[in-house]
N, CA, C and O of each residue as an XYZ file, in Angstrom:
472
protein
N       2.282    -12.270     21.940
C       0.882    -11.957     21.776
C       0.337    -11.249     23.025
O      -0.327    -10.226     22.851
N       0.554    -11.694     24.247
C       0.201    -11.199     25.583
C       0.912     -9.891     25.706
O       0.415     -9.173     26.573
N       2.116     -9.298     24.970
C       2.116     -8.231     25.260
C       1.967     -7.050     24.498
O       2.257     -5.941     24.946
N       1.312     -7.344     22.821
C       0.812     -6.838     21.891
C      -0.745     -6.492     23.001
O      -1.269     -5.407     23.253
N      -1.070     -7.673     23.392
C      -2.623     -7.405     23.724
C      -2.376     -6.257     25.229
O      -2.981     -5.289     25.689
N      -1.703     -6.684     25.427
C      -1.422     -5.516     26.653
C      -1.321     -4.159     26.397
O      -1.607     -3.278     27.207
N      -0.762     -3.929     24.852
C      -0.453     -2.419     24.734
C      -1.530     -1.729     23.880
O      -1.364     -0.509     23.871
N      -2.480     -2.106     23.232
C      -3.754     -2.419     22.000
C      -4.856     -2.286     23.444
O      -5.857     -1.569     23.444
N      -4.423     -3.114     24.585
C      -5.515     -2.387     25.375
C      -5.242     -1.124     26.462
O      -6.121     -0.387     26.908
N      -3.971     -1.069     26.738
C      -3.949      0.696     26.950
C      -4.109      1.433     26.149
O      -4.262      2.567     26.602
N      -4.169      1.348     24.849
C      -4.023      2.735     24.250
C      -5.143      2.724     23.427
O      -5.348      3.691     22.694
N      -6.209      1.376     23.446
C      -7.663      1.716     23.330
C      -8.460      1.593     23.860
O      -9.527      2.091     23.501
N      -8.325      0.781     25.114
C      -9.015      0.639     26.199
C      -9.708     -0.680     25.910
O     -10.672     -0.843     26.659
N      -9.522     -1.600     25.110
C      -9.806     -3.081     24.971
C      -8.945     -3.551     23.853
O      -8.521     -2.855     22.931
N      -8.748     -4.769     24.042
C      -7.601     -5.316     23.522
C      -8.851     -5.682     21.723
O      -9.951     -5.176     21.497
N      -8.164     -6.559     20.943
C      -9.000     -7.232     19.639
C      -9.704     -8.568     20.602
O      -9.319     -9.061     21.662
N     -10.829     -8.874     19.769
C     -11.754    -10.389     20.131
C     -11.176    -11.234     19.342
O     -11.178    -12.405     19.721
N     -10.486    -10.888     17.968
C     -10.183    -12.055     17.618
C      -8.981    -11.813     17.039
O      -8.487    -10.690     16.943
N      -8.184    -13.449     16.405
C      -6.655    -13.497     16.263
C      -6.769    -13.804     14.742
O      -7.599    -14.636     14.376
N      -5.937    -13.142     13.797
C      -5.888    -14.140     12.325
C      -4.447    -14.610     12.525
O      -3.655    -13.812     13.025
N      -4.158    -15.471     12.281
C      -2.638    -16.098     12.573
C      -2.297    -15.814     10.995
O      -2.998    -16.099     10.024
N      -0.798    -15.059     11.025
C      -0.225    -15.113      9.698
C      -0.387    -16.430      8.713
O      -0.608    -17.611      8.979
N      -0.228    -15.882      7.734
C      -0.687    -16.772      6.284
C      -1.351    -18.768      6.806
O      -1.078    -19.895      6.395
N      -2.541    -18.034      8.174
C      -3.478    -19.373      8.580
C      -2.259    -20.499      9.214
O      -2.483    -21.697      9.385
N      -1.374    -20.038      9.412
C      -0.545    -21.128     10.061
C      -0.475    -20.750     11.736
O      -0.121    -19.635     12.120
N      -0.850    -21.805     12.625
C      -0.789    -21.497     13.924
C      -1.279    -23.367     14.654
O      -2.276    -24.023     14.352
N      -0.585    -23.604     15.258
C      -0.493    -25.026     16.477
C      -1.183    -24.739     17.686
O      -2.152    -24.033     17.967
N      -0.355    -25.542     18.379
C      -0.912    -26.110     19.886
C      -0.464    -24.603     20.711
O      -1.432    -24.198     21.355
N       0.550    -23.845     20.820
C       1.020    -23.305     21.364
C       0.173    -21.567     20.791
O      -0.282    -20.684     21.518
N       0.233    -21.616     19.379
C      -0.743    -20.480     19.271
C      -1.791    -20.280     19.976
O      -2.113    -19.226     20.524
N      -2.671    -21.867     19.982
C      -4.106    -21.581     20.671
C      -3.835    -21.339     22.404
O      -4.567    -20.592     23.052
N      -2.999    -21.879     22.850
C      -2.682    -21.391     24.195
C      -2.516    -20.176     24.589
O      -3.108    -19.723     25.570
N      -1.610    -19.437     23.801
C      -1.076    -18.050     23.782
C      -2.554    -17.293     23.719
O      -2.869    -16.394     24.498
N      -3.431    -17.822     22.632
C      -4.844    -16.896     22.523
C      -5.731    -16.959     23.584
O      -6.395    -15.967     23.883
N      -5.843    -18.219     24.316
C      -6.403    -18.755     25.120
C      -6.476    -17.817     26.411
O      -7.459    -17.432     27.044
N      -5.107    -17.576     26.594
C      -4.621    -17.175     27.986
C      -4.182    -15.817     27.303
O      -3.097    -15.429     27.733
N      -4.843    -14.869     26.195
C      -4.075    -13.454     25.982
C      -5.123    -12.551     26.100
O      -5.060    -11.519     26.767
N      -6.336    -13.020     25.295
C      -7.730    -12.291     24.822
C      -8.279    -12.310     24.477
O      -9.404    -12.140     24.946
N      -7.903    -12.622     22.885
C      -8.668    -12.447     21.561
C      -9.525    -13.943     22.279
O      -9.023    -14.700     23.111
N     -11.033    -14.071     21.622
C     -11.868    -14.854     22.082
C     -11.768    -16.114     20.900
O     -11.891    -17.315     21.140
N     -11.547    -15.579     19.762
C     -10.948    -16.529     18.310
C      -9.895    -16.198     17.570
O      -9.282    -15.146     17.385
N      -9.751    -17.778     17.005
C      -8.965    -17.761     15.592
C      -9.616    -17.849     14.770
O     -10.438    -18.747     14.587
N      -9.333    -16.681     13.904
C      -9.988    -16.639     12.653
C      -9.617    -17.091     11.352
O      -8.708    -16.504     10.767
N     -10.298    -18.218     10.735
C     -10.020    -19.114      9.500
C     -10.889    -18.545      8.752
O     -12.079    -18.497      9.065
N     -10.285    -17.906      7.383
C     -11.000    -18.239      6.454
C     -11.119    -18.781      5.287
O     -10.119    -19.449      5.024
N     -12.009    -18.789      4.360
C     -11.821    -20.034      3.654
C     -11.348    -19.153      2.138
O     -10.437    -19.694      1.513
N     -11.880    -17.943      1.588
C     -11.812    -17.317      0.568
C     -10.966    -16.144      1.100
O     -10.936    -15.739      2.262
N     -10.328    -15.705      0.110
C      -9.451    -14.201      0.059
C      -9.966    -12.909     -1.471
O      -9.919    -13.272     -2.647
N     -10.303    -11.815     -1.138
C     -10.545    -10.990     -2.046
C      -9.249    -10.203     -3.131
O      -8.441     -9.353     -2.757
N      -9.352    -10.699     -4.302
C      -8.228    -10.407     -5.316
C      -8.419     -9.231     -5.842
O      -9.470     -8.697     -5.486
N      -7.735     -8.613     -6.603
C      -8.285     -7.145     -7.068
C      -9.543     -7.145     -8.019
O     -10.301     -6.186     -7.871
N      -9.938     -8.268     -9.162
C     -11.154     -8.170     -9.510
C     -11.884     -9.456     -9.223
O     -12.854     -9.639     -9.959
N     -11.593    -10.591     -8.133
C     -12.505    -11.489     -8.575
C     -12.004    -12.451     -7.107
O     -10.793    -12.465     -6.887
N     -12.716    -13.055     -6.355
C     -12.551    -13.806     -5.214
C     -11.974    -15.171     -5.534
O     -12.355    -15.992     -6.369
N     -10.626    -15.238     -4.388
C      -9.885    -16.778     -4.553
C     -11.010    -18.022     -3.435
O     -11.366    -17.776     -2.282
N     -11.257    -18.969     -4.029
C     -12.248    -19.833     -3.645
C     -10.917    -21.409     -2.877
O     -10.025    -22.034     -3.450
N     -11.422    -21.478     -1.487
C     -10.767    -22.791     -1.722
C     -11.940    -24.128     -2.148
O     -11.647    -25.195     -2.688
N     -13.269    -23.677     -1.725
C     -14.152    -25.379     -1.913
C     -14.208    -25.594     -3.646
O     -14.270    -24.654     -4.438
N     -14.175    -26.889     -3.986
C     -14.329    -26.960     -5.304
C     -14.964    -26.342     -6.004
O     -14.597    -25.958     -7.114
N     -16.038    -26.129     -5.494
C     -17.596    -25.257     -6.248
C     -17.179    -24.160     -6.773
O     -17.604    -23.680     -7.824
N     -16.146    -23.608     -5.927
C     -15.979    -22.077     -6.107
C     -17.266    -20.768     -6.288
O     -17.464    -19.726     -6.913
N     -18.012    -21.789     -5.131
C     -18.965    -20.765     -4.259
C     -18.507    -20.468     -2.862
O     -17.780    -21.223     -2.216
N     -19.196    -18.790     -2.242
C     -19.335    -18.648     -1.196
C     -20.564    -20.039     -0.665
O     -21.530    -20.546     -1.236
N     -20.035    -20.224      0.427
C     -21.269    -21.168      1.756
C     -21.661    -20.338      2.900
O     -21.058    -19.274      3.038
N     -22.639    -20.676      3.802
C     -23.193    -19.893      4.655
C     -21.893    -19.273      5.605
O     -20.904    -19.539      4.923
N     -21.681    -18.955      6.173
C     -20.689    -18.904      7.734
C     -19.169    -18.457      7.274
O     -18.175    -18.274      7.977
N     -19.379    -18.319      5.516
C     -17.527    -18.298      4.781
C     -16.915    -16.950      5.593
O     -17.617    -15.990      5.911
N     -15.322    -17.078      5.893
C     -15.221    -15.845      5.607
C     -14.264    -15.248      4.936
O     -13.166    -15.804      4.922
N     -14.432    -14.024      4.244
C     -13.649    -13.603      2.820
C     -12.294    -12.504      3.958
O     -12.603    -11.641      4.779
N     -10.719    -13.010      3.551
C      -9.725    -12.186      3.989
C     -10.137    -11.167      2.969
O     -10.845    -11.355      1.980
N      -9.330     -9.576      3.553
C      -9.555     -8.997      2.586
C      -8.110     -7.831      3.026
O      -8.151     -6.933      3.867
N      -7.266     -8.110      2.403
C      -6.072     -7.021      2.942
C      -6.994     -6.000      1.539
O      -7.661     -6.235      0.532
N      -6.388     -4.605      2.444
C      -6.229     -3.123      1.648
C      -5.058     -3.448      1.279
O      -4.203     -3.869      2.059
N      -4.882     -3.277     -0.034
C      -3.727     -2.971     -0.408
C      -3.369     -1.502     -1.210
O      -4.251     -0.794     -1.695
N      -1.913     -1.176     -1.260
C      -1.678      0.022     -1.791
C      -1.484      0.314     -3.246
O      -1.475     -0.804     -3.761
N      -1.291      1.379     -4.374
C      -1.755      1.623     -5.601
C      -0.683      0.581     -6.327
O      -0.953     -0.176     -7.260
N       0.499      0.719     -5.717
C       1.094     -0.334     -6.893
C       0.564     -1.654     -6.788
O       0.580     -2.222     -7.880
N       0.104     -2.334     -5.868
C      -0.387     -3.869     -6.138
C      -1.608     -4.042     -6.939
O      -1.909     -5.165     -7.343
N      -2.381     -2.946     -7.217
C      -3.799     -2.576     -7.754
C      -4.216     -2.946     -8.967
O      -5.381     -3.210     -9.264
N      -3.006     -2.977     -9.886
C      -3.464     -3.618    -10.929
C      -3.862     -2.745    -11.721
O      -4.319     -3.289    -12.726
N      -3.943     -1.023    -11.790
C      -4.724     -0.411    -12.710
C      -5.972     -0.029    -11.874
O      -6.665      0.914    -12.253
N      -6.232     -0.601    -10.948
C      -7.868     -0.109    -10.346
C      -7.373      0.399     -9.027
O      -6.202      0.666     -8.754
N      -8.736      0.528     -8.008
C      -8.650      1.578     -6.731
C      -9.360      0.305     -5.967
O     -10.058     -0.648     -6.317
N      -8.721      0.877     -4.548
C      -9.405     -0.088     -3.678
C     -10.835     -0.069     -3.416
O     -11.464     -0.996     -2.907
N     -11.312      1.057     -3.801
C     -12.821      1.144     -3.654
C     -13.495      0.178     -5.332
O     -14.686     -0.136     -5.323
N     -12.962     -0.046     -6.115
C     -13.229     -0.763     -7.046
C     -13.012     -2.219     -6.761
O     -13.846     -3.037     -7.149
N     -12.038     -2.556     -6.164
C     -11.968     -4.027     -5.928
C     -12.773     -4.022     -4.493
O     -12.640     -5.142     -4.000
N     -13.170     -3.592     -4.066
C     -14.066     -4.007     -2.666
C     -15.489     -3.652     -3.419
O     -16.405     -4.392     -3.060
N     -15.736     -2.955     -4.103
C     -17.109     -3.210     -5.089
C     -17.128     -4.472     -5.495
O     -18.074     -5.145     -5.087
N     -15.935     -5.248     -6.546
C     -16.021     -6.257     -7.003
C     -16.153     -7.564     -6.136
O     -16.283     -8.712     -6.562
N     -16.091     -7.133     -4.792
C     -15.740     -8.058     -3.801
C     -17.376     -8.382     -3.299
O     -17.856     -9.509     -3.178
N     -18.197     -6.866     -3.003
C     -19.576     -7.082     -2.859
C     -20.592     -7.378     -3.954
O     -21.785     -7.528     -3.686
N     -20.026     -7.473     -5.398
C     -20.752     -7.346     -6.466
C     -20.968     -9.895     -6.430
O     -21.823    -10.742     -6.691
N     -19.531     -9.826     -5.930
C     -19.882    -11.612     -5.827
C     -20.532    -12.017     -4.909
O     -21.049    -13.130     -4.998
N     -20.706    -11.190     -3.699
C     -20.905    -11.764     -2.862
C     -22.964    -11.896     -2.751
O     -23.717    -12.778     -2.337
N     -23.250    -10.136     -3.531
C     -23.923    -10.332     -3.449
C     -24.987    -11.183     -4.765
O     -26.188    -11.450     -4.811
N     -23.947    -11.383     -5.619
C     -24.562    -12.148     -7.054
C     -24.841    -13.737     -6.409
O     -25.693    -14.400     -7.001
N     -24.138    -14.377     -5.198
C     -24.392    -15.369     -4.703
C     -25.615    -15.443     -3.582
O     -25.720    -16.422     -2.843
N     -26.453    -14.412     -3.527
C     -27.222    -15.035     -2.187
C     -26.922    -13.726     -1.106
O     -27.784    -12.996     -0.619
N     -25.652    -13.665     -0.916
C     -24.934    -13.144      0.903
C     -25.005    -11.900      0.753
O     -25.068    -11.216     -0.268
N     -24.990    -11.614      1.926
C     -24.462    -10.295      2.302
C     -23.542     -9.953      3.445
O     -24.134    -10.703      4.221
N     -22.771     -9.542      4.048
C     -22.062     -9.051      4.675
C     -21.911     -8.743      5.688
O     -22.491     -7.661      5.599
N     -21.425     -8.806      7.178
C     -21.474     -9.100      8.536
C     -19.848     -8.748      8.833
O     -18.817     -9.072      8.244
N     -20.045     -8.153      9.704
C     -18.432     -7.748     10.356
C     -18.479     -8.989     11.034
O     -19.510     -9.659     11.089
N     -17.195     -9.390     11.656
C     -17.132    -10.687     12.157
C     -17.188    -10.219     13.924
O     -17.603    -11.155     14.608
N     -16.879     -9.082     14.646
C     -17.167     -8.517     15.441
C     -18.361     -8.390     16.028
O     -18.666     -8.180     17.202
N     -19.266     -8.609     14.656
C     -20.809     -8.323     15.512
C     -21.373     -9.740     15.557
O     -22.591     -9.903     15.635
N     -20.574    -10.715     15.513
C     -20.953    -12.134     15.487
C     -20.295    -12.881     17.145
O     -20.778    -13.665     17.962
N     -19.278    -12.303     17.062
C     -18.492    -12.699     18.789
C     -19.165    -11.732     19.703
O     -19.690    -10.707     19.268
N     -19.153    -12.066     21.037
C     -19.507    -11.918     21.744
C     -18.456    -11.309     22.751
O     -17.688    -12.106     23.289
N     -18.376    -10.274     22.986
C     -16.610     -9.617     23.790
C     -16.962    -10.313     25.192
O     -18.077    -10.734     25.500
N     -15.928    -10.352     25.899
C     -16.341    -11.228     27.187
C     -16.910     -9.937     28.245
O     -16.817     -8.728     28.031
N     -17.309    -10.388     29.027
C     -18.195    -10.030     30.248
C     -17.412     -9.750     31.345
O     -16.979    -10.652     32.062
N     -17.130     -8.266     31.597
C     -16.079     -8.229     32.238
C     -16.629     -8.435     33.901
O     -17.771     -8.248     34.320
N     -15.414     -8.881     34.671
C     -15.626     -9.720     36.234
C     -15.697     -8.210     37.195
O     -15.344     -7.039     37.052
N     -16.300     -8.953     38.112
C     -16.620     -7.570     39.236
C     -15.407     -7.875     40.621
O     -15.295     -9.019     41.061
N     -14.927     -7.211     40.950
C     -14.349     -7.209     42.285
C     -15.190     -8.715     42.961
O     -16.273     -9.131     42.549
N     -14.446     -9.284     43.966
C     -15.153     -9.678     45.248
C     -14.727    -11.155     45.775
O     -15.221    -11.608     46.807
């Protein structure tokens, strides 16, 4: 991870704020690695966007305040017959039939404050 974040920040000039750990699995040693790499979080979320219709884990199978929806792009053969601009419609068409609206998770963290000489 420390040397992913090392090369993500030469060649953009800041590394990512936050970490999604493959398929949400990550321990004691992940959060260390994040701790001491960059990213400022791990990012959990609770729902994933399907090609027409959102996977829910709370029983309700509602969005809640603070949720947040994974959302891989995927390419034409996984599509199902539709376009990714159709399933990310269907993705804002629930979100906004519930109440929500939409927030990059970027403009919610806070990037750290970088230190001065001295």
């Amino acid at each position: 991870m420390c040397g992913d974040q090392k090369i993500l920040t030469k060649e953009y000039r800041t590394g990512p704020l936050l970490f999604r750990p493959p398929y949400g699995a990550y321990n004691t040693n992940t959060k260390i690695a994040v701790g001491e790499c960059g990213p400022r979080a791990i990012v959990w979320w609770r729902e994933s966007m399907q090609v027409r219709t959102v996977r829910y884990r709370s029983a309700d199978k509602k969005l809640h305040p603070g949720d947040i929806i994974l959302a891989h792009f995927r390419g034409p053969s996984e599509l199902k017959g539709t376009t990714m601009t159709h399933m990310f419609a269907n993705l804002l068409r629930r979100i906004h039939e519930q109440g929500f609206a939409v927030a990059r998770l970027e403009d919610c963290i806070q990037p750290p404050t970088r230190r001065t000489g001295g």
